Amino acid sequence: MTDIAREMTTLREQLRHHEHLYYVLDSPEISDAEYDAMMRRLQALEAEHPELTASDSPTKRVGGKPREGFVKVAHSSPMLSLDNALNEAELRDFDRRVNDLLEGKSYCYVAELKIDGLSMAALYRDGQFFQAVTRGDGVVGEDVTENARTIRSLPLHAKNRLPAFEVRGETVMNRQAFERLNGEREERGLSRFANPRNAAAGSLRVLEPQITASRRLDYYTYFLFVDGRPALDSHWQALEELARMGFKVNRHRKLCSSVDEVLGFCAEWEGRREELPYEIDGVVVKVDSVEQQRRLGFTAKAPRWAIAFKYPARQAVTTVEGIEVQVGRTGALTPVARLRPVEVSGVTVSRATLHNEDEIERLGLEIGDDVVIERSGDVIPKVVRVHAQGSYRRQFRMPARCPVCGGTVVREEGEAASRCINTNCSARLKESILHFASRGVMNIDGVGEALVDQLVGRGIVQSVADLYDLTTEKLMELERMGQKSAGNIIRNIQNSKKNSLPRVLTALGIRFVGERTAGFLAEAFGSMDRIAGAGLVELEQAEEVGPKVAESVFQFFREPRNQELVDRLRTAGLQFEYRSAKPKGGPLGGLSFVITGTLPTLSRDEAKQLIEGAGGKVNGSVSKKTNYLVAGTDAGSKLDKAHELRVAVINEKQLLDMTKQG
Ligand code: IVH
């Protein structure tokens, strides 16, 4: 082996090792920067030596190609579902049946948490991941290989020498990723996913692998199969083997020698389910011995050797004692049910969101009614339906005046929300400041609810721009504020000026303009002033900007108060220019590029920045409008498409030469 080949092998092994520590065991040992540096080195070596590149290299996760649709694939053996036991008696019945069928022989159970996700099979050949298939109808599923490849806890290379094997497990979205995704969707005017399970399903079944990658899914395995049958004689051993092979296996599992022990495990986790970062809806109980599983066999749709002990839905019945109205950043009034406090799986719930007037009407809800409430992944519980009408019920009416400032409330034609239209409303101001400072927007640590309440309450801050005029001394006048924390907050505020234009745009809180849209606007126009000055038709030229978004952006910059705010933020020194986009000038001005494959020295991001810095545009897919396809090694369908459409194909060196001209 040459030195280069040896270095590449070592890098691959190290990267796999650190990915396993990070994504599977949740205990990283090196910094992200060190990991990135190793990854970049391997990418560069692979680009120079394509002949030494392994197809299961850690570099092969990202950059999957969009698909036309999903191909149907038959499972090696049916992916069955499970019968349910809804209480202790039903679980004991199950145990009795097992006992009878096994004719008094001793047996053990494996109890595992039943994560609420989507089951998926992943197939490996010679230790390398090569295909992933959703459960589908149990017999035939859909090929989601490219999407599954982006799930970081699914190893692309397994530590096992079997020529072919299959694992089965659950694809899940944890609560945090779920909350983030729903937040982003709401910002963009899209509907929320009802629960993490739907969100996981929606994320796995998208045609664009980049989207799956951004959704941060996880994959927990629970079966190891060879030729459609369990690979080992004991299920417990199979779980241990899966973990050894580098797969993520839920560590909350138990080998039980009696049904009582199983019931103990079920009870324990029913009480502790809140501690978990993902949703569970019960416990799966399986007979451990595969030989005994075979003897027990199957009914038409489920195995006789396993059962799902289901936890009750996290619902409760309680009375709506009142409906309060909250005012959000855009002035939207949200009705919130004030409930007689009730415990739902260990948490006392006293409020539930009702979203808007239409929702209250849909539910047929009046104050005084008994309702069913449910917690399903969201932080705020929701009202599912009216359980019984109250004997003294009172209809809710959206107030005509804002409950915070007394300003006029209007509900525009075609809109679900009623809004306070007073831009000086203190509730709106507080929410705007919190949004401005929040994580992922301007990221100003220390500017939270308590501080904002005081700043707005005392009239110190009357606009987000006032944040930049604050001083340590001024903050020290506030309650419980020492010099050190005040100094830190001021430093964080000053540091926030370095945030890029898309962040600043997001921070303005323009309706329908979340992080993603802000990025496209910055990309298309290159500066705050060009966006502010753009007409509706121009705005709609930007990617993913339709009439609704364009109208909202246009109106925002026509409003004198907003113009004043933007001017003040400019004076404060925030970033109003977008460095990577120079649409007209530069040697690549007016040219459109697509990048594919692995380039010898530049990462995708670097190539993109280089092109944009020279005035060019980078798109995700090849079309007739594409001027150049920049192709590295392992270029796939984009290269075919470029040939088909006669788009010029260049390599990295040619690209570098082009950017230097002019
Ligand atoms: S075993 C034939 N184990 O629950 C055995 N399923 O209600 C089938 N699930 O479709 C599945 N965690 O989506 C099994 N540890 C676990 C599980 C699990 C979650 C899901 C899976 C399955 C459903 C059955």
XYZ file of C-alpha atoms and ligand atoms in Angstrom:
686
model
C 0.000 0.000 0.000
C 1.278 3.475 -0.821
C 1.563 6.155 1.834
C -1.388 7.977 0.307
C -3.572 4.877 0.334
C -2.589 4.266 3.927
C -3.393 7.826 4.926
C -6.776 7.592 3.223
C -7.610 4.345 4.994
C -6.607 5.831 8.335
C -8.641 8.969 7.710
C -11.687 6.925 6.796
C -11.330 4.824 9.917
C -10.846 7.844 12.144
C -13.786 9.700 10.633
C -16.010 6.654 11.067
C -14.856 6.287 14.635
C -15.633 9.921 15.456
C -18.978 9.815 13.648
C -19.899 6.789 15.717
C -18.911 8.572 18.921
C -20.838 11.661 17.949
C -24.006 10.381 16.286
C -24.494 6.942 17.777
C -23.023 7.191 21.260
C -23.604 10.929 21.770
C -20.108 11.367 23.239
C -17.727 13.172 20.873
C -14.019 13.234 21.654
C -12.812 15.839 19.180
C -14.037 19.294 18.197
C -16.187 19.908 15.132
C -13.298 21.843 13.614
C -10.915 18.904 13.942
C -13.512 16.631 12.397
C -14.067 19.052 9.508
C -10.331 19.324 8.893
C -10.011 15.528 8.641
C -13.004 15.346 6.344
C -11.574 18.038 4.071
C -8.227 16.280 3.876
C -9.921 13.025 2.878
C -12.050 14.799 0.281
C -8.978 16.382 -1.253
C -7.130 13.053 -1.377
C -10.128 11.298 -2.905
C -10.419 13.951 -5.571
C -6.756 13.523 -6.470
C -6.902 9.751 -6.318
C -10.344 8.649 -7.414
C -9.005 5.122 -7.900
C -8.413 4.874 -4.136
C -11.864 6.169 -3.208
C -14.146 3.761 -1.342
C -17.859 3.895 -2.080
C -18.701 3.724 1.631
C -16.311 6.530 2.507
C -17.624 9.030 5.093
C -17.436 11.649 2.317
C -20.298 9.980 0.490
C -23.107 11.024 2.779
C -23.986 14.434 1.452
C -24.743 15.707 -1.998
C -27.267 13.034 -2.921
C -29.147 13.613 -6.117
C -32.784 14.625 -6.254
C -35.058 11.861 -7.475
C -37.935 11.711 -9.881
C -40.005 9.503 -7.587
C -39.607 6.482 -5.376
C -39.022 3.000 -6.732
C -40.993 0.208 -5.090
C -38.934 -2.596 -3.538
C -40.148 -5.924 -2.141
C -38.961 -6.766 1.381
C -36.836 -9.875 1.980
C -39.546 -10.983 4.413
C -42.694 -9.076 5.380
C -42.294 -6.157 7.774
C -45.193 -7.024 10.007
C -46.904 -4.926 12.563
C -47.639 -5.835 16.179
C -50.726 -6.629 18.180
C -51.342 -4.252 21.055
C -51.789 -4.819 24.760
C -53.576 -1.832 26.220
C -53.210 -2.720 29.895
C -51.636 -5.124 32.348
C -54.365 -7.753 31.912
C -53.853 -7.863 28.155
C -50.109 -8.242 28.576
C -50.675 -11.104 31.017
C -53.029 -12.706 28.471
C -50.262 -12.524 25.912
C -47.829 -14.106 28.349
C -50.299 -16.887 29.081
C -50.634 -17.669 25.360
C -46.848 -17.744 24.977
C -46.546 -19.997 27.984
C -49.213 -22.390 26.669
C -47.760 -22.582 23.192
C -44.276 -23.214 24.570
C -45.722 -25.994 26.686
C -44.210 -24.977 29.969
C -40.607 -24.518 28.670
C -38.827 -21.539 30.218
C -38.407 -18.402 28.117
C -37.239 -14.786 28.402
C -38.534 -11.529 27.004
C -36.678 -8.551 25.652
C -38.416 -5.274 26.502
C -37.556 -2.282 24.287
C -38.939 1.237 24.130
C -41.411 1.691 21.298
C -40.176 4.851 19.669
C -42.861 6.645 17.717
C -41.305 6.819 14.288
C -41.314 5.109 10.972
C -39.880 1.658 10.394
C -37.262 1.221 7.712
C -35.004 -1.578 6.479
C -31.361 -0.882 5.615
C -29.461 -3.366 3.467
C -25.707 -3.930 3.448
C -23.396 -5.809 1.104
C -19.823 -6.559 2.067
C -20.284 -4.337 5.074
C -21.380 -1.381 2.974
C -24.753 0.305 3.098
C -26.442 0.034 -0.274
C -30.208 0.367 0.065
C -32.901 1.629 2.422
C -36.562 0.771 2.074
C -39.545 2.117 4.005
C -42.050 -0.312 5.490
C -44.732 0.597 2.923
C -47.555 -1.921 3.158
C -45.219 -4.405 4.860
C -44.595 -6.432 1.709
C -43.424 -3.726 -0.658
C -41.823 -0.467 0.465
C -40.197 2.525 -1.189
C -36.538 2.907 -1.970
C -35.313 5.875 0.092
C -31.591 5.064 -0.135
C -30.321 8.561 -0.934
C -32.363 10.129 1.843
C -31.401 7.497 4.404
C -27.728 8.043 3.533
C -27.992 11.498 5.097
C -29.009 10.072 8.493
C -25.796 10.357 10.443
C -26.556 7.542 12.900
C -26.928 5.084 10.034
C -23.421 3.740 9.396
C -22.380 3.643 5.743
C -19.882 1.003 6.697
C -20.670 -1.663 9.280
C -18.135 -3.601 11.286
C -19.123 -7.018 10.013
C -17.795 -9.385 7.401
C -21.124 -10.935 6.389
C -21.515 -10.842 2.591
C -25.071 -9.517 2.924
C -27.303 -8.542 5.804
C -30.228 -6.346 6.595
C -31.086 -4.277 9.633
C -34.530 -3.030 10.538
C -35.322 -0.197 12.828
C -37.082 3.054 13.473
C -36.449 6.403 11.805
C -37.244 9.197 14.233
C -37.136 12.927 14.665
C -36.337 14.037 18.172
C -38.419 16.648 19.928
C -35.906 19.443 19.520
C -35.590 18.968 15.755
C -39.379 18.706 15.583
C -39.919 21.984 17.409
C -37.348 23.730 15.242
C -38.864 22.420 12.040
C -42.389 23.422 13.017
C -41.174 26.858 14.043
C -39.547 27.355 10.656
C -42.642 26.114 8.871
C -44.882 28.481 10.757
C -42.620 31.371 9.864
C -42.942 30.493 6.215
C -46.716 30.300 6.432
C -46.711 26.480 6.108
C -48.780 24.143 8.257
C -47.170 22.469 11.257
C -46.517 18.733 11.373
C -48.979 17.216 13.840
C -46.378 15.048 15.601
C -42.735 13.938 15.282
C -43.812 10.743 13.559
C -45.461 12.607 10.673
C -42.497 14.935 10.520
C -40.106 11.974 10.251
C -42.233 10.363 7.551
C -42.466 13.633 5.634
C -38.715 14.118 5.890
C -37.783 10.642 4.724
C -40.116 10.749 1.772
C -38.952 13.928 0.081
C -37.394 13.854 -3.351
C -34.503 16.113 -2.360
C -31.959 14.378 -0.069
C -30.626 17.777 1.033
C -33.946 18.372 2.737
C -33.764 15.049 4.574
C -30.231 15.970 5.628
C -31.415 19.263 7.103
C -34.090 17.525 9.162
C -31.655 15.689 11.444
C -33.300 12.289 11.599
C -32.035 9.440 13.723
C -32.151 5.680 13.143
C -32.467 3.121 15.945
C -32.098 -0.516 14.906
C -33.793 -3.550 16.446
C -33.424 -6.412 13.965
C -30.434 -8.021 12.284
C -31.422 -10.287 9.394
C -29.631 -12.529 6.924
C -31.762 -13.853 4.048
C -34.875 -12.346 5.604
C -34.414 -14.233 8.888
C -32.874 -13.368 12.256
C -29.097 -13.713 12.021
C -28.577 -14.864 15.609
C -30.362 -17.285 17.928
C -31.179 -14.709 20.582
C -32.798 -11.315 20.017
C -30.879 -9.828 22.940
C -27.597 -10.960 21.412
C -28.670 -9.519 18.075
C -29.167 -6.104 19.716
C -25.707 -6.325 21.260
C -24.215 -7.380 17.949
C -25.923 -4.467 16.179
C -24.400 -2.056 18.681
C -20.993 -3.654 18.190
C -21.353 -3.286 14.430
C -21.752 0.470 14.902
C -25.530 0.790 14.761
C -27.536 2.888 17.153
C -29.475 0.597 19.473
C -31.650 2.029 22.181
C -29.817 1.506 25.455
C -33.054 1.528 27.412
C -33.813 -2.151 27.001
C -34.103 -5.077 29.360
C -33.790 -8.839 29.252
C -36.637 -10.043 31.481
C -37.237 -13.514 32.840
C -40.870 -12.928 33.769
C -43.883 -10.934 32.697
C -43.722 -9.106 36.027
C -40.299 -7.819 35.162
C -41.644 -6.672 31.790
C -44.516 -4.861 33.513
C -42.001 -3.214 35.821
C -40.051 -1.926 32.804
C -43.280 -0.656 31.196
C -44.304 1.182 34.361
C -40.850 2.671 34.841
C -40.753 4.199 31.367
C -44.311 5.381 31.411
C -43.213 7.617 34.278
C -39.898 8.572 32.703
C -40.942 9.140 29.105
C -40.503 12.909 29.478
C -36.779 12.412 30.085
C -36.305 11.049 26.596
C -35.370 13.330 23.712
C -37.881 11.509 21.459
C -41.495 10.418 21.734
C -42.366 6.865 22.730
C -45.837 5.356 22.660
C -45.183 2.145 24.534
C -42.865 -0.824 24.997
C -42.248 -3.631 22.509
C -42.001 -7.036 24.159
C -40.352 -9.889 22.227
C -39.618 -13.495 23.113
C -35.821 -13.642 23.174
C -35.130 -17.084 21.710
C -35.414 -17.181 17.932
C -36.082 -20.909 18.078
C -39.045 -20.222 20.373
C -40.151 -17.366 18.090
C -40.236 -19.881 15.242
C -42.353 -22.268 17.294
C -44.798 -19.518 18.219
C -45.109 -18.371 14.595
C -47.383 -15.695 13.188
C -51.026 -14.834 12.817
C -52.080 -13.290 9.494
C -50.674 -9.903 10.376
C -48.478 -10.096 13.450
C -46.040 -12.369 15.228
C -47.314 -14.416 18.187
C -43.944 -13.926 19.874
C -44.129 -10.155 20.256
C -46.580 -7.506 21.390
C -46.704 -3.750 21.785
C -47.635 -2.614 25.278
C -49.200 0.723 24.415
C -49.222 3.672 26.753
C -52.479 5.568 26.857
C -52.487 8.578 24.511
C -51.280 11.519 26.508
C -54.753 12.902 26.785
C -56.889 14.112 29.624
C -60.319 15.618 30.081
C -60.637 18.951 31.819
C -62.736 22.117 31.833
C -62.077 25.284 29.884
C -62.372 27.972 32.532
C -61.633 30.842 30.257
C -60.022 31.886 27.005
C -57.207 34.394 27.096
C -55.712 36.206 24.173
C -51.967 36.483 23.565
C -50.420 39.010 21.219
C -47.536 37.889 19.042
C -44.778 39.706 17.188
C -46.860 40.295 14.065
C -49.761 41.495 16.192
C -51.593 38.191 15.692
C -53.994 37.436 18.518
C -53.853 33.812 19.650
C -56.648 32.486 21.861
C -55.320 30.254 24.623
C -57.600 28.077 26.738
C -57.195 28.493 30.485
C -57.827 25.013 31.872
C -58.663 23.547 35.221
C -55.187 22.146 35.957
C -54.942 18.481 35.053
C -52.113 15.991 34.991
C -51.191 14.490 31.649
C -48.498 11.823 31.920
C -46.762 13.417 34.851
C -47.017 17.060 33.762
C -49.601 19.517 35.055
C -51.295 21.274 32.189
C -53.213 24.497 32.690
C -53.162 26.049 29.229
C -53.712 24.822 25.682
C -53.458 26.711 22.428
C -56.569 27.226 20.320
C -54.702 28.806 17.363
C -57.451 31.141 16.088
C -61.183 31.864 15.923
C -61.819 29.346 13.145
C -60.325 26.574 15.243
C -62.657 27.421 18.135
C -65.574 27.301 15.738
C -64.398 24.018 14.240
C -64.233 22.502 17.719
C -67.644 23.953 18.601
C -66.016 25.075 21.835
C -67.466 27.448 24.397
C -66.102 28.530 27.761
C -67.274 26.101 30.446
C -67.066 23.019 28.200
C -65.150 19.888 29.105
C -62.507 19.149 26.512
C -60.043 16.429 25.613
C -56.524 17.808 25.565
C -53.460 16.066 24.208
C -49.711 16.423 24.405
C -48.040 15.057 21.301
C -44.497 16.233 20.928
C -45.348 19.924 21.054
C -44.434 21.998 24.064
C -47.916 23.495 24.232
C -50.763 20.991 24.491
C -53.710 21.246 22.155
C -57.457 20.831 22.486
C -58.542 17.756 20.517
C -62.335 17.953 20.844
C -65.194 18.947 23.105
C -65.910 16.095 25.502
C -69.130 17.465 27.011
C -70.787 20.841 26.809
C -70.796 22.764 30.062
C -74.115 23.519 31.728
C -73.156 27.191 31.893
C -71.398 27.867 28.656
C -70.322 31.162 27.291
C -69.355 31.916 23.729
C -65.909 33.362 23.098
C -65.603 36.490 21.032
C -62.340 37.820 19.730
C -61.906 41.220 21.396
C -62.329 44.258 19.186
C -59.453 45.942 21.032
C -55.993 44.588 21.770
C -55.922 43.215 25.339
C -52.444 44.681 25.846
C -52.516 48.157 24.303
C -56.191 48.736 23.528
C -55.379 49.209 19.827
C -57.752 48.292 17.019
C -58.018 44.613 16.092
C -58.769 43.637 12.510
C -59.209 40.371 10.745
C -58.463 40.666 7.078
C -60.349 38.848 4.386
C -58.961 35.341 3.810
C -56.854 35.414 6.985
C -57.303 33.103 9.944
C -55.670 35.499 12.391
C -57.016 38.684 13.934
C -54.340 41.282 14.471
C -53.616 44.281 16.627
C -52.621 46.931 14.121
C -50.911 49.260 16.582
C -47.231 49.003 15.718
C -46.404 50.568 19.103
C -48.158 47.795 21.024
C -45.842 46.762 23.869
C -46.698 43.058 23.455
C -45.682 43.230 19.809
C -42.535 45.104 20.730
C -41.528 42.530 23.352
C -42.101 39.647 20.990
C -40.205 41.447 18.208
C -37.211 41.977 20.459
C -37.250 38.361 21.610
C -37.401 37.219 17.991
C -34.621 39.616 16.981
C -32.311 38.339 19.720
C -33.244 34.669 19.446
C -30.955 31.777 18.607
C -30.532 31.280 14.894
C -31.499 34.918 14.266
C -29.203 37.569 15.836
C -28.135 35.145 18.576
C -27.877 37.665 21.397
C -27.364 35.642 24.544
C -28.784 37.185 27.699
C -31.609 39.080 26.013
C -34.455 36.913 27.286
C -37.965 37.416 28.548
C -37.091 38.821 31.980
C -34.727 41.450 30.598
C -37.024 42.432 27.733
C -39.954 42.846 30.139
C -37.957 45.359 32.127
C -36.502 47.150 29.120
C -39.898 47.606 27.500
C -41.762 48.158 30.775
C -39.470 51.056 31.728
C -39.564 52.500 28.246
C -35.793 52.094 27.827
C -36.245 50.171 24.606
C -38.981 51.292 22.245
C -37.639 49.709 19.094
C -35.204 46.863 18.441
C -32.762 49.491 17.203
C -32.579 50.867 20.759
C -30.727 47.689 21.769
C -27.644 49.063 20.037
C -27.762 52.265 22.102
C -27.737 50.425 25.420
C -24.732 50.776 27.684
C -23.436 48.755 30.615
C -24.358 51.618 32.952
C -27.903 51.779 31.634
C -28.385 48.034 32.103
C -26.993 48.218 35.630
C -29.969 50.388 36.597
C -32.169 47.324 36.142
C -33.133 44.957 38.926
C -30.695 42.170 39.711
C -28.175 43.281 37.119
C -24.529 43.297 38.097
C -21.691 44.901 36.181
C -20.408 41.601 34.876
C -23.674 40.371 33.360
C -24.488 43.825 32.037
C -21.074 43.953 30.382
C -21.575 40.522 28.855
C -24.948 41.446 27.419
C -23.598 44.645 25.888
C -20.724 42.690 24.361
C -23.155 40.146 22.921
C -25.262 42.933 21.449
C -22.207 44.542 19.864
C -21.014 41.187 18.520
C -24.363 40.602 16.879
C -23.481 43.318 14.375
C -21.323 40.765 12.611
C -24.350 38.690 11.612
C -24.783 38.374 7.863
C -27.521 40.080 5.856
C -29.835 37.040 5.750
C -29.855 37.017 9.550
C -30.557 40.737 9.720
C -33.407 40.291 7.249
C -34.839 37.422 9.294
C -34.481 39.518 12.436
C -36.685 42.266 10.984
C -39.595 39.869 11.392
C -41.148 40.457 7.973
C -44.109 38.090 7.620
C -43.303 34.917 5.672
C -39.590 35.749 5.655
C -37.800 33.087 7.677
C -34.136 32.141 7.472
C -34.490 30.325 4.165
C -36.404 33.010 2.291
C -34.092 35.675 3.730
C -31.176 33.718 2.261
C -32.765 33.651 -1.178
C -33.539 37.367 -1.046
C -29.982 38.233 -0.022
C -28.699 35.925 -2.720
C -30.853 37.492 -5.419
C -30.390 41.167 -4.527
C -27.093 41.351 -2.692
C -27.995 44.174 -0.332
C -30.671 45.471 2.004
C -31.139 48.566 -0.130
C -31.752 46.602 -3.304
C -34.318 44.460 -1.518
C -35.988 47.501 0.003
C -36.112 49.207 -3.381
C -37.311 46.199 -5.380
C -40.750 46.132 -6.976
C -43.149 43.214 -6.730
C -42.174 41.723 -10.079
C -38.473 41.925 -9.254
C -39.009 40.368 -5.831
C -40.801 37.439 -7.373
C -37.712 36.694 -9.435
C -35.947 35.464 -6.294
C -36.006 31.749 -5.612
C -39.035 30.529 -3.654
C -40.543 34.016 -3.515
C -44.164 33.948 -4.628
C -46.770 36.738 -4.721
C -47.639 36.419 -1.029
C -44.034 36.781 0.166
C -43.256 39.504 -2.396
C -46.269 41.538 -1.265
C -45.269 41.202 2.378
C -41.656 42.305 1.719
C -42.779 45.157 -0.519
C -45.275 46.490 2.026
C -42.783 46.174 4.863
C -40.320 48.546 3.229
C -43.081 51.018 2.292
C -44.027 51.572 5.927
C -42.307 54.740 7.287
C -41.731 53.199 10.741
C -39.954 50.267 9.202
C -37.875 52.563 7.016
C -36.792 54.411 10.126
C -35.916 51.147 11.855
C -33.857 49.973 8.893
C -32.019 53.322 8.801
C -31.202 53.123 12.469
C -29.897 49.569 12.120
C -27.705 50.755 9.269
C -26.312 53.554 11.427
C -25.697 51.059 14.220
C -23.408 49.189 11.815
C -25.320 46.012 10.980
C -24.452 44.093 7.810
C -26.506 45.437 4.914
C -24.391 43.997 2.125
C -24.206 40.361 1.152
C -20.662 39.533 0.273
C -21.126 36.421 -1.781
C -23.690 37.900 -4.145
C -22.589 40.385 -6.738
C -25.151 39.732 -9.431
C -23.879 42.160 -12.004
C -20.188 42.908 -11.603
C -17.283 40.491 -11.430
C -15.740 38.151 -13.981
C -18.626 35.656 -13.671
C -21.353 38.341 -13.675
C -24.637 37.063 -15.121
C -23.411 33.465 -15.436
C -25.168 30.573 -13.802
C -23.344 27.512 -12.440
C -24.161 24.123 -11.020
C -21.603 22.161 -8.995
C -21.502 18.373 -8.901
C -19.205 15.651 -7.619
C -16.178 16.139 -5.393
C -13.751 18.851 -6.471
C -9.991 18.336 -5.955
C -9.363 21.152 -3.469
C -12.512 23.185 -2.922
C -15.461 22.073 -0.845
C -18.888 22.728 -2.365
C -19.365 25.674 -0.096
C -16.027 27.177 -1.030
C -16.709 26.740 -4.739
C -20.104 28.355 -4.274
C -18.616 31.299 -2.412
C -15.932 31.683 -5.035
C -18.468 31.786 -7.859
C -20.791 34.145 -6.052
C -17.893 36.336 -5.013
C -17.046 36.707 -8.697
C -20.625 37.679 -9.531
C -21.949 34.302 -10.688
C -24.981 32.413 -9.475
C -25.064 28.832 -8.214
C -28.138 26.664 -8.651
C -28.995 23.207 -7.398
C -30.032 21.612 -10.661
C -29.012 21.770 -14.310
C -31.461 23.472 -16.664
C -31.348 25.139 -20.054
C -30.416 28.354 -18.282
C -27.274 26.846 -16.736
C -24.100 28.198 -18.318
C -21.560 25.856 -16.742
C -21.551 22.613 -14.827
C -18.506 22.397 -12.560
C -17.857 18.677 -12.272
C -15.558 16.805 -9.911
C -15.170 13.087 -9.372
C -18.269 10.940 -8.943
C -20.469 13.377 -10.837
C -23.805 11.648 -11.294
C -27.076 12.508 -12.974
C -26.277 16.213 -13.216
C -23.454 15.419 -15.603
C -25.786 13.344 -17.790
C -28.305 16.138 -17.747
C -25.629 18.683 -18.735
C -24.609 16.529 -21.694
C -28.215 16.134 -22.693
C -28.871 19.892 -22.588
C -25.452 20.678 -24.084
C -24.368 22.672 -21.074
C -20.618 23.320 -20.927
C -18.820 21.137 -18.373
C -15.704 22.523 -16.681
C -13.382 21.308 -13.929
C -12.152 23.108 -10.833
C -8.998 24.403 -12.496
C -11.001 25.977 -15.336
C -13.341 27.535 -12.813
C -10.404 29.039 -10.901
C -9.000 30.428 -14.159
C -12.341 31.978 -15.042
C -12.664 33.755 -11.723
C -9.237 35.332 -12.188
C -10.082 36.855 -15.567
C -11.566 40.273 -16.119
S -40.606 -4.773 16.180
C -42.639 -7.958 13.728
N -39.367 -3.126 17.837
O -43.796 -0.170 16.239
C -42.074 -6.925 14.611
N -41.100 -2.257 16.448
O -46.465 -1.398 16.308
C -42.340 -5.548 14.182
N -41.488 0.147 16.718
O -43.973 -1.112 12.848
C -41.663 -4.437 14.846
N -39.943 0.477 18.255
O -42.575 0.978 13.485
C -40.325 -3.278 16.889
N -38.214 -1.781 19.330
C -39.146 -1.925 18.382
C -39.921 -0.827 17.940
C -40.893 -1.055 16.968
C -40.887 1.046 17.505
C -42.607 0.433 15.779
C -42.389 -0.098 14.385
C -43.489 -1.116 14.160
C -44.525 -0.664 15.144
C -45.410 -1.833 15.539
